[in-house]
Every structure is written in structure tokens, then in C-alpha cells.
XYZ file of N, CA, C and O in Angstrom:
852
model
N -4.240 22.135 10.733
C -2.892 22.459 11.190
C -2.202 21.197 11.694
O -2.803 20.386 12.383
N -0.920 21.062 11.350
C -0.107 19.946 11.809
C 0.997 20.487 12.713
O 1.656 21.474 12.389
N 1.210 19.842 13.856
C 2.261 20.271 14.773
C 3.636 20.040 14.156
O 3.833 19.101 13.374
N 4.588 20.880 14.526
C 5.952 20.758 14.027
C 6.935 20.798 15.191
O 6.581 21.146 16.316
N 8.195 20.438 14.893
C 9.231 20.580 15.913
C 9.798 21.992 15.863
O 9.306 22.856 15.121
N 10.856 22.257 16.604
C 11.395 23.611 16.699
C 11.947 24.117 15.375
O 12.088 25.325 15.166
N 12.251 23.200 14.445
C 12.797 23.587 13.147
C 11.720 23.689 12.070
O 12.031 23.922 10.906
N 10.467 23.510 12.471
C 9.376 23.614 11.507
C 9.088 22.349 10.737
O 8.332 22.364 9.761
N 9.681 21.207 11.149
C 9.440 19.935 10.459
C 8.186 19.290 11.042
O 8.037 19.199 12.265
N 7.251 18.824 10.216
C 6.014 18.212 10.726
C 6.285 17.001 11.611
O 7.244 16.261 11.405
N 5.424 16.816 12.587
C 5.481 15.646 13.461
C 4.479 14.615 12.950
O 3.305 14.923 12.732
N 4.956 13.378 12.797
C 4.125 12.344 12.169
C 2.903 12.003 13.008
O 1.843 11.724 12.463
N 3.037 12.028 14.320
C 1.880 11.724 15.156
C 0.763 12.736 14.940
O -0.424 12.403 14.961
N 1.123 13.985 14.700
C 0.126 15.017 14.428
C -0.530 14.797 13.071
O -1.736 15.025 12.906
N 0.243 14.322 12.103
C -0.313 14.022 10.787
C -1.334 12.893 10.868
O -2.413 12.974 10.256
N -1.020 11.852 11.641
C -1.944 10.735 11.805
C -3.201 11.188 12.547
O -4.325 10.801 12.203
N -3.018 12.025 13.557
C -4.163 12.525 14.319
C -5.096 13.334 13.427
O -6.329 13.191 13.498
N -4.531 14.174 12.569
C -5.359 14.959 11.648
C -6.075 14.049 10.659
O -7.244 14.263 10.328
N -5.366 13.031 10.174
C -5.981 12.089 9.237
C -7.151 11.365 9.890
O -8.185 11.114 9.252
N -7.018 11.044 11.169
C -8.085 10.343 11.888
C -9.307 11.225 12.137
O -10.366 10.720 12.527
N -9.177 12.522 11.922
C -10.308 13.425 12.082
C -11.199 13.446 10.845
O -12.268 14.062 10.848
N -10.751 12.768 9.801
C -11.506 12.747 8.562
C -12.882 12.113 8.757
O -13.037 11.149 9.511
N -13.880 12.643 8.077
C -15.229 12.086 8.115
C -15.488 11.163 6.928
O -16.592 10.629 6.786
N -14.489 11.005 6.077
C -14.624 10.108 4.928
C -14.626 8.664 5.395
O -14.151 8.343 6.488
N -15.142 7.777 4.572
C -15.185 6.358 4.919
C -13.783 5.763 4.968
O -13.497 4.892 5.797
N -12.895 6.252 4.102
C -11.531 5.734 4.017
C -10.546 6.882 4.180
O -10.713 7.958 3.607
N -9.506 6.636 4.964
C -8.426 7.609 5.130
C -7.171 7.070 4.466
O -6.806 5.911 4.665
N -6.527 7.908 3.672
C -5.282 7.537 2.998
C -4.214 8.546 3.397
O -4.419 9.756 3.298
N -3.085 8.042 3.849
C -1.948 8.874 4.222
C -0.746 8.398 3.424
O -0.380 7.226 3.494
N -0.153 9.293 2.643
C 0.958 8.884 1.777
C 1.949 10.028 1.622
O 1.619 11.197 1.833
N 3.162 9.669 1.266
C 4.187 10.672 0.996
C 3.856 11.416 -0.289
O 3.329 10.836 -1.250
N 4.196 12.692 -0.332
C 3.775 13.550 -1.442
C 4.557 13.310 -2.729
O 4.167 13.815 -3.785
N 5.653 12.560 -2.681
C 6.422 12.301 -3.898
C 6.106 10.937 -4.504
O 6.889 10.400 -5.287
N 4.959 10.393 -4.164
C 4.524 9.089 -4.678
C 3.459 9.265 -5.761
O 2.504 10.026 -5.587
N 3.628 8.552 -6.877
C 2.635 8.537 -7.943
C 1.729 7.324 -7.752
O 2.218 6.210 -7.568
N 0.423 7.554 -7.830
C -0.552 6.473 -7.712
C -1.186 6.177 -9.071
O -1.353 7.079 -9.897
N -1.554 4.919 -9.277
C -2.268 4.525 -10.483
C -3.598 3.892 -10.081
O -3.879 3.676 -8.900
N -4.400 3.578 -11.074
C -5.746 3.102 -10.775
C -5.769 1.707 -10.151
O -6.808 1.282 -9.634
N -4.644 0.988 -10.166
C -4.645 -0.312 -9.498
C -4.825 -0.149 -7.987
O -5.326 -1.053 -7.314
N -4.460 1.005 -7.456
C -4.691 1.265 -6.034
C -6.188 1.326 -5.729
O -6.651 0.796 -4.706
N -6.944 1.939 -6.605
C -8.391 2.005 -6.427
C -9.008 0.617 -6.479
O -9.896 0.276 -5.681
N -8.539 -0.209 -7.401
C -9.053 -1.577 -7.506
C -8.764 -2.368 -6.219
O -9.640 -3.087 -5.715
N -7.542 -2.231 -5.707
C -7.179 -2.919 -4.471
C -8.016 -2.401 -3.310
O -8.507 -3.179 -2.474
N -8.196 -1.109 -3.238
C -8.972 -0.504 -2.163
C -10.410 -1.012 -2.170
O -10.976 -1.352 -1.119
N -11.000 -1.104 -3.324
C -12.379 -1.602 -3.426
C -12.481 -3.050 -2.970
O -13.444 -3.425 -2.288
N -11.495 -3.849 -3.331
C -11.526 -5.257 -2.922
C -11.387 -5.394 -1.422
O -12.088 -6.194 -0.784
N -10.471 -4.615 -0.831
C -10.259 -4.670 0.614
C -11.528 -4.232 1.348
O -11.942 -4.865 2.335
N -12.148 -3.166 0.891
C -13.386 -2.677 1.516
C -14.473 -3.734 1.444
O -15.250 -3.921 2.393
N -14.525 -4.439 0.335
C -15.557 -5.462 0.141
C -15.299 -6.717 0.972
O -16.240 -7.369 1.449
N -14.013 -7.056 1.188
C -13.668 -8.326 1.827
C -13.473 -8.245 3.337
O -13.564 -9.260 4.026
N -13.184 -7.049 3.861
C -12.859 -6.926 5.288
C -13.681 -5.820 5.938
O -13.974 -4.798 5.322
N -14.002 -6.053 7.200
C -14.777 -5.049 7.935
C -13.879 -3.943 8.473
O -14.113 -2.756 8.232
N -12.860 -4.323 9.215
C -11.896 -3.364 9.754
C -10.514 -3.750 9.250
O -10.053 -4.865 9.488
N -9.857 -2.838 8.589
C -8.622 -3.166 7.895
C -7.635 -1.995 7.944
O -7.982 -0.855 8.233
N -6.382 -2.334 7.649
C -5.300 -1.352 7.617
C -4.343 -1.757 6.511
O -3.815 -2.868 6.509
N -4.129 -0.877 5.565
C -3.268 -1.144 4.409
C -1.918 -0.458 4.593
O -1.837 0.674 5.063
N -0.854 -1.150 4.207
C 0.479 -0.556 4.165
C 1.129 -0.938 2.841
O 0.958 -2.068 2.361
N 1.850 0.001 2.251
C 2.467 -0.284 0.961
C 3.812 0.401 0.778
O 3.976 1.563 1.147
N 4.773 -0.344 0.236
C 6.073 0.223 -0.120
C 6.048 0.637 -1.586
O 5.194 0.208 -2.359
N 7.003 1.451 -1.968
C 7.011 2.029 -3.306
C 7.899 1.248 -4.272
O 8.738 0.450 -3.859
N 7.731 1.558 -5.551
C 8.637 1.100 -6.591
C 9.555 2.259 -6.950
O 9.088 3.338 -7.326
N 10.870 2.073 -6.821
C 11.835 3.116 -7.136
C 12.241 3.034 -8.606
O 12.527 1.955 -9.128
N 12.289 4.192 -9.262
C 12.673 4.247 -10.671
C 13.445 5.547 -10.916
O 13.131 6.578 -10.310
N 14.462 5.493 -11.767
C 15.277 6.684 -12.035
C 14.619 7.627 -13.031
O 14.667 8.845 -12.878
N 14.027 7.072 -14.084
C 13.395 7.896 -15.121
C 12.111 7.214 -15.583
O 11.909 6.015 -15.337
N 11.289 7.967 -16.290
C 10.065 7.437 -16.873
C 10.015 7.784 -18.356
O 10.534 8.826 -18.769
N 9.402 6.951 -19.170
C 9.314 7.237 -20.610
C 8.365 8.403 -20.881
O 7.497 8.721 -20.061
N 8.553 9.046 -22.010
C 7.698 10.156 -22.413
C 6.368 9.612 -22.921
O 6.312 8.889 -23.920
N 5.303 9.944 -22.235
C 3.966 9.458 -22.627
C 3.039 10.630 -22.947
O 1.822 10.485 -22.970
N 3.621 11.789 -23.211
C 2.822 13.003 -23.404
C 1.907 12.945 -24.621
O 0.891 13.641 -24.671
N 2.259 12.139 -25.615
C 1.445 12.052 -26.830
C 0.456 10.883 -26.799
O -0.232 10.642 -27.780
N 0.420 10.170 -25.686
C -0.482 9.018 -25.570
C -1.788 9.416 -24.902
O -1.860 10.426 -24.197
N -2.789 8.607 -25.095
C -4.035 8.798 -24.358
C -3.770 8.470 -22.888
O -2.809 7.775 -22.559
N -4.629 8.974 -22.017
C -4.435 8.744 -20.585
C -4.428 7.255 -20.265
O -3.607 6.782 -19.466
N -5.319 6.507 -20.888
C -5.403 5.073 -20.618
C -4.138 4.352 -21.052
O -3.586 3.524 -20.304
N -3.636 4.671 -22.258
C -2.422 4.017 -22.743
C -1.218 4.459 -21.921
O -0.337 3.647 -21.621
N -1.178 5.728 -21.536
C -0.046 6.233 -20.749
C 0.054 5.509 -19.417
O 1.148 5.135 -18.983
N -1.082 5.313 -18.761
C -1.073 4.581 -17.486
C -0.545 3.175 -17.670
O 0.269 2.689 -16.867
N -1.009 2.513 -18.719
C -0.588 1.136 -18.972
C 0.911 1.058 -19.258
O 1.609 0.184 -18.733
N 1.413 1.978 -20.065
C 2.833 1.992 -20.416
C 3.697 2.292 -19.195
O 4.716 1.636 -18.954
N 3.292 3.261 -18.400
C 4.075 3.640 -17.221
C 4.113 2.514 -16.195
O 5.174 2.209 -15.634
N 2.975 1.891 -15.941
C 2.936 0.807 -14.963
C 3.797 -0.363 -15.408
O 4.539 -0.946 -14.609
N 3.721 -0.700 -16.681
C 4.526 -1.810 -17.210
C 6.010 -1.466 -17.136
O 6.842 -2.312 -16.774
N 6.363 -0.237 -17.444
C 7.762 0.197 -17.415
C 8.329 0.120 -15.994
O 9.434 -0.371 -15.776
N 7.560 0.618 -15.027
C 8.017 0.612 -13.637
C 8.196 -0.815 -13.129
O 9.174 -1.140 -12.451
N 7.252 -1.675 -13.463
C 7.342 -3.071 -13.008
C 8.537 -3.789 -13.636
O 9.118 -4.687 -13.028
N 8.902 -3.391 -14.853
C 9.988 -4.062 -15.555
C 11.362 -3.515 -15.169
O 12.319 -4.284 -14.991
N 11.461 -2.194 -15.009
C 12.774 -1.583 -14.806
C 12.961 -0.997 -13.404
O 14.087 -0.654 -13.029
N 11.909 -0.881 -12.639
C 12.025 -0.345 -11.287
C 12.351 -1.424 -10.282
O 12.445 -2.611 -10.608
N 12.538 -1.011 -9.037
C 12.815 -1.974 -7.975
C 11.899 -1.681 -6.791
O 11.715 -0.515 -6.405
N 11.347 -2.731 -6.231
C 10.458 -2.589 -5.082
C 11.291 -2.233 -3.864
O 12.250 -2.924 -3.536
N 10.910 -1.169 -3.200
C 11.647 -0.713 -2.024
C 11.564 -1.776 -0.927
O 10.600 -2.526 -0.838
N 12.561 -1.791 -0.065
C 12.569 -2.786 0.999
C 11.541 -2.445 2.062
O 10.967 -1.355 2.083
N 11.326 -3.378 2.971
C 10.378 -3.164 4.058
C 10.818 -2.031 4.986
O 10.058 -1.575 5.825
N 12.060 -1.565 4.812
C 12.546 -0.470 5.645
C 11.895 0.857 5.339
O 12.052 1.811 6.091
N 11.165 0.949 4.243
C 10.500 2.203 3.897
C 9.083 1.971 3.408
O 8.874 1.313 2.394
N 8.107 2.483 4.121
C 6.703 2.346 3.749
C 6.169 3.742 3.449
O 6.342 4.670 4.239
N 5.524 3.903 2.299
C 5.135 5.236 1.837
C 3.636 5.489 1.824
O 3.211 6.613 1.550
N 2.837 4.481 2.079
C 1.387 4.672 2.026
C 0.686 3.804 3.062
O 1.063 2.653 3.277
N -0.310 4.402 3.687
C -1.198 3.687 4.603
C -2.633 4.096 4.287
O -2.901 5.212 3.862
N -3.549 3.187 4.510
C -4.971 3.495 4.355
C -5.757 2.639 5.329
O -5.347 1.522 5.653
N -6.865 3.158 5.807
C -7.679 2.409 6.753
C -9.113 2.933 6.736
O -9.376 4.054 6.299
N -10.045 2.076 7.193
C -11.425 2.531 7.319
C -11.526 3.409 8.561
O -11.140 3.026 9.664
N -12.039 4.592 8.376
C -11.964 5.630 9.403
C -12.757 5.293 10.660
O -12.351 5.617 11.778
N -13.886 4.663 10.502
C -14.776 4.439 11.642
C -14.498 3.140 12.392
O -15.274 2.738 13.254
N -13.397 2.485 12.084
C -13.054 1.246 12.764
C -12.408 1.505 14.112
O -12.316 2.641 14.592
N -11.933 0.452 14.764
C -11.267 0.588 16.069
C -9.946 1.325 15.929
O -9.421 1.462 14.811
N -9.371 1.794 17.025
C -8.057 2.458 16.959
C -7.026 1.561 16.280
O -7.023 0.347 16.462
N -6.153 2.176 15.518
C -5.160 1.414 14.760
C -4.179 0.712 15.679
O -3.799 -0.433 15.452
N -3.762 1.394 16.726
C -2.783 0.824 17.646
C -3.181 1.147 19.073
O -4.042 1.992 19.333
N -2.563 0.465 20.003
C -2.957 0.567 21.402
C -2.259 1.709 22.136
O -2.849 2.379 22.954
N -0.996 1.918 21.849
C -0.223 2.916 22.584
C -0.304 4.283 21.913
O -0.674 4.398 20.739
N 0.037 5.307 22.662
C 0.128 6.638 22.079
C 1.353 6.718 21.177
O 2.422 6.215 21.510
N 1.187 7.359 20.041
C 2.315 7.508 19.134
C 3.229 8.635 19.625
O 2.771 9.736 19.900
N 4.535 8.363 19.731
C 5.461 9.425 20.129
C 5.598 10.481 19.038
O 5.114 10.296 17.917
N 6.287 11.543 19.342
C 6.410 12.673 18.425
C 7.518 12.435 17.397
O 8.556 13.102 17.425
N 7.266 11.507 16.491
C 8.231 11.220 15.438
C 8.370 12.432 14.511
O 7.386 13.076 14.162
N 9.607 12.697 14.080
C 9.866 13.758 13.122
C 9.658 13.189 11.721
O 10.275 12.197 11.340
N 8.788 13.807 10.971
C 8.436 13.303 9.647
C 9.648 13.325 8.702
O 10.422 14.269 8.688
N 9.785 12.248 7.941
C 10.859 12.156 6.968
C 12.187 11.728 7.530
O 13.200 11.748 6.817
N 12.201 11.304 8.799
C 13.465 10.937 9.425
C 13.509 9.472 9.851
O 14.312 9.082 10.680
N 12.617 8.658 9.302
C 12.694 7.229 9.512
C 12.030 6.705 10.774
O 11.712 7.448 11.696
N 11.794 5.407 10.782
C 11.293 4.604 11.901
C 9.793 4.717 12.143
O 9.166 3.749 12.563
N 9.206 5.889 11.926
C 7.769 6.017 12.204
C 6.927 5.122 11.299
O 5.868 4.641 11.703
N 7.409 4.881 10.069
C 6.648 4.041 9.148
C 6.611 2.597 9.620
O 5.546 1.961 9.638
N 7.769 2.079 10.044
C 7.807 0.722 10.575
C 7.081 0.625 11.912
O 6.419 -0.376 12.206
N 7.228 1.653 12.735
C 6.567 1.670 14.042
C 5.054 1.596 13.874
O 4.387 0.784 14.534
N 4.503 2.436 13.018
C 3.054 2.458 12.820
C 2.549 1.115 12.314
O 1.552 0.578 12.826
N 3.212 0.552 11.314
C 2.787 -0.730 10.758
C 2.909 -1.843 11.783
O 2.004 -2.686 11.918
N 4.008 -1.863 12.528
C 4.213 -2.887 13.552
C 3.148 -2.792 14.638
O 2.590 -3.814 15.078
N 2.852 -1.577 15.087
C 1.859 -1.410 16.143
C 0.461 -1.818 15.674
O -0.330 -2.359 16.456
N 0.160 -1.568 14.405
C -1.133 -1.987 13.864
C -1.256 -3.511 13.876
O -2.321 -4.073 14.191
N -0.162 -4.195 13.549
C -0.156 -5.659 13.580
C -0.261 -6.161 15.009
O -1.051 -7.061 15.323
N 0.523 -5.562 15.908
C 0.564 -6.015 17.297
C -0.780 -5.809 18.005
O -1.159 -6.606 18.867
N -1.492 -4.757 17.649
C -2.773 -4.468 18.299
C -3.845 -5.497 17.949
O -4.779 -5.722 18.732
N -3.734 -6.121 16.771
C -4.676 -7.173 16.328
C -6.124 -6.695 16.312
O -7.048 -7.478 16.525
N -6.322 -5.432 16.060
C -7.683 -4.893 16.002
C -8.211 -4.818 14.576
O -9.408 -4.695 14.360
N -7.309 -4.883 13.637
C -7.667 -4.792 12.234
C -6.893 -5.827 11.424
O -5.834 -6.286 11.854
N -7.416 -6.151 10.262
C -6.675 -6.982 9.334
C -5.650 -6.092 8.633
O -6.012 -5.113 7.986
N -4.373 -6.421 8.783
C -3.299 -5.626 8.191
C -2.881 -6.268 6.873
O -2.572 -7.460 6.822
N -2.868 -5.473 5.818
C -2.641 -5.995 4.471
C -1.484 -5.258 3.809
O -1.476 -4.023 3.746
N -0.510 -6.005 3.317
C 0.614 -5.443 2.564
C 0.235 -5.408 1.086
O 0.030 -6.449 0.466
N 0.134 -4.214 0.512
C -0.283 -4.072 -0.887
C 0.881 -3.643 -1.778
O 0.675 -3.184 -2.903
N 2.103 -3.828 -1.298
C 3.276 -3.333 -2.024
C 3.376 -3.886 -3.442
O 3.720 -3.154 -4.381
N 3.083 -5.160 -3.614
C 3.194 -5.765 -4.939
C 1.893 -5.697 -5.713
O 1.892 -5.841 -6.946
N 0.796 -5.437 -5.045
C -0.488 -5.343 -5.724
C -0.724 -3.960 -6.312
O -1.460 -3.807 -7.289
N -0.087 -2.943 -5.709
C -0.262 -1.563 -6.159
C 1.054 -1.011 -6.708
O 2.119 -1.295 -6.164
N 0.941 -0.216 -7.745
C 2.126 0.406 -8.330
C 2.288 1.799 -7.746
O 1.785 2.783 -8.273
N 2.987 1.875 -6.620
C 3.280 3.154 -5.979
C 4.670 3.576 -6.450
O 5.656 2.952 -6.084
N 4.742 4.611 -7.251
C 5.984 4.946 -7.944
C 6.682 6.125 -7.278
O 6.074 7.165 -7.009
N 7.972 5.934 -7.044
C 8.819 7.018 -6.534
C 9.888 7.305 -7.570
O 10.783 6.494 -7.807
N 9.787 8.473 -8.207
C 10.754 8.870 -9.228
C 11.949 9.546 -8.562
O 11.781 10.420 -7.707
N 13.142 9.139 -8.949
C 14.352 9.694 -8.350
C 14.376 11.204 -8.517
O 14.098 11.743 -9.588
N 14.713 11.902 -7.438
C 14.749 13.369 -7.473
C 15.735 13.879 -6.443
O 16.166 13.153 -5.547
N 16.080 15.164 -6.576
C 16.924 15.771 -5.559
C 16.021 16.450 -4.534
O 14.799 16.372 -4.622
N 16.634 17.093 -3.561
C 15.876 17.734 -2.490
C 16.221 19.221 -2.400
O 16.335 19.781 -1.323
N 16.345 19.871 -3.589
C 16.742 21.278 -3.592
C 15.676 22.186 -2.988
O 15.976 23.287 -2.548
N 14.433 21.701 -2.957
C 13.367 22.522 -2.371
C 13.377 22.473 -0.854
O 12.704 23.261 -0.200
N 14.122 21.539 -0.301
C 14.209 21.427 1.157
C 15.567 21.961 1.581
O 16.538 21.238 1.694
N 15.623 23.246 1.794
C 16.881 23.907 2.085
C 17.324 23.648 3.509
O 16.506 23.488 4.410
N 18.639 23.630 3.700
C 19.177 23.451 5.040
C 19.357 24.782 5.762
O 19.763 24.822 6.912
N 19.051 25.903 5.110
C 19.321 27.210 5.700
C 18.570 27.427 7.004
O 19.108 27.969 7.966
N 17.309 27.018 7.028
C 16.526 27.235 8.234
C 17.092 26.446 9.406
O 17.243 26.969 10.513
N 17.428 25.177 9.146
C 17.994 24.359 10.210
C 19.365 24.876 10.625
O 19.693 24.912 11.807
N 20.175 25.317 9.656
C 21.482 25.874 9.989
C 21.344 27.072 10.921
O 22.105 27.233 11.871
N 20.367 27.904 10.629
C 20.146 29.088 11.458
C 19.740 28.701 12.866
O 20.222 29.261 13.864
N 18.847 27.712 12.967
C 18.386 27.252 14.281
C 19.535 26.662 15.080
O 19.751 26.993 16.253
N 20.296 25.769 14.442
C 21.405 25.127 15.133
C 22.480 26.140 15.535
O 23.054 26.060 16.612
N 22.726 27.101 14.656
C 23.724 28.113 14.972
C 23.307 28.927 16.178
O 24.123 29.249 17.047
N 22.019 29.259 16.239
C 21.522 30.028 17.368
C 21.606 29.260 18.669
O 22.011 29.798 19.700
N 21.281 27.977 18.621
C 21.320 27.154 19.830
C 22.749 26.938 20.319
O 23.001 26.836 21.519
N 23.671 26.861 19.377
C 25.032 26.501 19.741
C 25.977 27.698 19.818
O 27.170 27.534 19.998
N 25.457 28.903 19.680
C 26.293 30.088 19.558
C 27.268 30.250 20.727
O 28.399 30.690 20.543
N 26.857 29.866 21.900
C 27.678 30.103 23.083
C 28.563 28.926 23.476
O 29.310 29.011 24.435
N 28.470 27.810 22.739
C 29.248 26.649 23.160
C 29.833 25.841 21.995
O 30.222 24.702 22.156
N 29.843 26.441 20.808
C 30.409 25.751 19.659
C 31.378 26.684 18.947
O 31.041 27.829 18.666
N 32.563 26.210 18.633
C 33.521 27.084 17.972
C 33.173 27.274 16.501
O 32.334 26.569 15.941
N 33.829 28.203 15.869
C 33.495 28.598 14.503
C 33.657 27.464 13.511
O 32.839 27.278 12.605
N 34.698 26.668 13.657
C 34.936 25.570 12.720
C 33.835 24.522 12.790
O 33.423 23.953 11.780
N 33.326 24.270 13.993
C 32.234 23.305 14.149
C 30.958 23.826 13.507
O 30.200 23.084 12.885
N 30.690 25.111 13.672
C 29.500 25.697 13.058
C 29.571 25.618 11.540
O 28.583 25.309 10.875
N 30.752 25.886 10.980
C 30.895 25.801 9.536
C 30.665 24.382 9.053
O 30.094 24.152 7.978
N 31.084 23.414 9.852
C 30.876 22.015 9.499
C 29.395 21.689 9.445
O 28.923 20.995 8.546
N 28.651 22.191 10.424
C 27.195 21.980 10.440
C 26.544 22.638 9.239
O 25.672 22.069 8.589
N 26.988 23.862 8.912
C 26.357 24.630 7.855
C 26.600 24.047 6.472
O 25.872 24.341 5.535
N 27.649 23.240 6.334
C 27.943 22.645 5.033
C 27.090 21.421 4.744
O 27.038 20.941 3.623
N 26.405 20.908 5.735
C 25.647 19.673 5.555
C 24.278 19.958 4.967
O 23.587 20.862 5.385
N 23.884 19.164 3.984
C 22.536 19.254 3.447
C 21.582 18.648 4.457
O 21.933 17.745 5.198
N 20.340 19.119 4.441
C 19.430 18.745 5.519
C 18.756 17.400 5.313
O 18.638 16.606 6.215
N 18.301 17.119 4.096
C 17.535 15.885 3.890
C 18.296 14.821 3.120
O 18.128 13.637 3.378
N 19.069 15.220 2.128
C 19.552 14.218 1.182
C 20.955 13.716 1.451
O 21.525 13.003 0.650
N 21.560 14.066 2.607
C 22.828 13.489 2.986
C 22.597 12.245 3.834
O 21.476 11.913 4.196
N 23.688 11.551 4.161
C 23.574 10.321 4.931
C 22.837 10.537 6.243
O 23.146 11.438 7.005
N 21.866 9.697 6.499
C 21.045 9.874 7.691
C 21.804 9.554 8.979
O 21.377 9.920 10.049
N 22.930 8.871 8.844
C 23.666 8.491 10.032
C 24.158 9.679 10.840
O 24.446 9.557 12.024
N 24.292 10.847 10.186
C 24.808 12.019 10.880
C 23.705 12.955 11.350
O 23.982 14.023 11.866
N 22.447 12.588 11.171
C 21.348 13.479 11.488
C 20.791 13.186 12.878
O 20.402 12.066 13.178
N 20.719 14.222 13.688
C 20.241 14.004 15.048
C 18.773 13.609 15.065
O 18.316 12.922 15.965
N 18.005 14.012 14.014
C 16.587 13.646 13.978
C 16.394 12.142 13.862
O 15.434 11.583 14.384
N 17.305 11.483 13.135
C 17.216 10.029 13.001
C 17.433 9.353 14.345
O 16.738 8.393 14.681
N 18.383 9.846 15.107
C 18.633 9.278 16.431
C 17.413 9.471 17.341
O 17.066 8.593 18.130
N 16.769 10.636 17.210
C 15.563 10.892 18.006
C 14.476 9.882 17.654
O 13.867 9.267 18.530
N 14.233 9.693 16.356
C 13.189 8.751 15.934
C 13.530 7.319 16.334
O 12.655 6.540 16.719
N 14.806 6.944 16.224
C 15.219 5.606 16.656
C 14.932 5.405 18.142
O 14.413 4.353 18.557
N 15.285 6.387 18.929
C 15.072 6.296 20.373
C 13.580 6.203 20.702
O 13.163 5.370 21.515
N 12.774 7.043 20.051
C 11.331 7.018 20.304
C 10.728 5.667 19.930
O 9.860 5.143 20.631
N 11.174 5.103 18.799
C 10.641 3.812 18.362
C 10.989 2.694 19.355
O 10.173 1.792 19.610
N 12.191 2.754 19.915
C 12.642 1.711 20.833
C 12.014 1.810 22.211
O 11.921 0.815 22.929
N 11.576 3.003 22.581
C 11.113 3.215 23.960
C 9.595 3.378 24.073
O 9.081 3.560 25.161
N 8.889 3.302 22.959
C 7.432 3.435 22.987
C 6.787 2.269 22.225
O 7.242 1.878 21.172
N 5.738 1.743 22.803
C 5.010 0.675 22.145
C 5.742 -0.653 22.195
O 6.544 -0.912 23.088
N 5.483 -1.497 21.200
C 6.029 -2.859 21.189
C 7.034 -3.072 20.077
O 7.471 -4.194 19.833
N 7.396 -2.032 19.359
C 8.298 -2.147 18.188
C 9.679 -2.630 18.622
O 10.226 -2.153 19.607
């Protein structure tokens, strides 16, 4: 079970805590819309062989479309897709990190307690990576260019704003006029500009007031 906020959105600190409960030698935490290829396994094996206690962070390659590889063998399809992404995709900036991995039985990743970041609302990815570096307990490795982590452009129709609209309407029923409520209800929950989302402000505040970020 992962803890959530009042709107049912997962809390990132709870996700990390659950990941740390793993009994596997290696823990991998990544966003669910990321495609992995076998170069990640090769990098992981090298890191395990070269370092005792380590922490991996990786940004994704953004791409709008992918070629049809349905008639190819799995080996050829992987090769074609990786080459296509490297040629036509763009490496995401350091502002967005989509994958972390670490040896489970090593020292704590960071020194401070992680605040209750709202998942998918920014800052927690930079905070976690920064705190891992600042703690100096593990070798921190950026694998963004060594691994082909692919993010295919998509919409967010599966993440409806109805639940959040209902929650906000209930909270504001006694102190918000009808026109303001309609304005809130017209906003998409995930795929609109983050500047207007209160969750982003919460994560920004938590990042600035906790740890060394």
C-alpha cells in the first residue's frame, strides 16, 4: 500500500519507503510511462560490478512517435527503436528525472526525512537526487545518456479531473461563488500548465524547506 493525499494522489515519500522494503539486491523506481531497453541492464551490471554502494539517476528521451517494428524480430526491433530514439528524440533536461536505482542493502540514500511530496507534481525528483549527492553516502551516477529511457508523447485522458473537481468543490462550497467553481471544473488535472496547480506550489515549498535542496 502507498499513502495518498486527500485527492487520492500517491505520495512520493511513501513510494520510496515501499521500494526500500524490497528484499531484492537492487531496487528500481521509475515512472510507468517509460520504456526500458536492454542497455539499462548492461549499465546496471557494470555499476554493480564497479561500485559497492551506489545510486543511479536517469532522465528520459522524449519522442513523438515510434516506427512500426511489429514485423521485426525482437532483437532487430530493439536495435531499430533505440537508434530511432537517439536520432530523432531529445534528451529531457535535468529538470525531470524518471528513473532511480540503488543497491538495497547499502546505507540510507539521504540524511533527512523526505517530505510528503505529491507524485507527478514536480520537485521530488530533483530533491531526491540532490539529497543523495549531498549525503555523500553512495556513488551517484547519471545514466541519462548511457541508457535509452524512452518517453512516448501521450495525452492524459486516463487521469480525469472529475475526482479532484469534486473534492475542491466540496471544500470550497461555502466560500466560493459559482463562477469560480466553474473555472476550477474546466481545468484539466495533469496535462495543463503546472503554474496554476496548487500541488506544484506544495511540492516547491516542501523542497525549499526540507533538506539541503
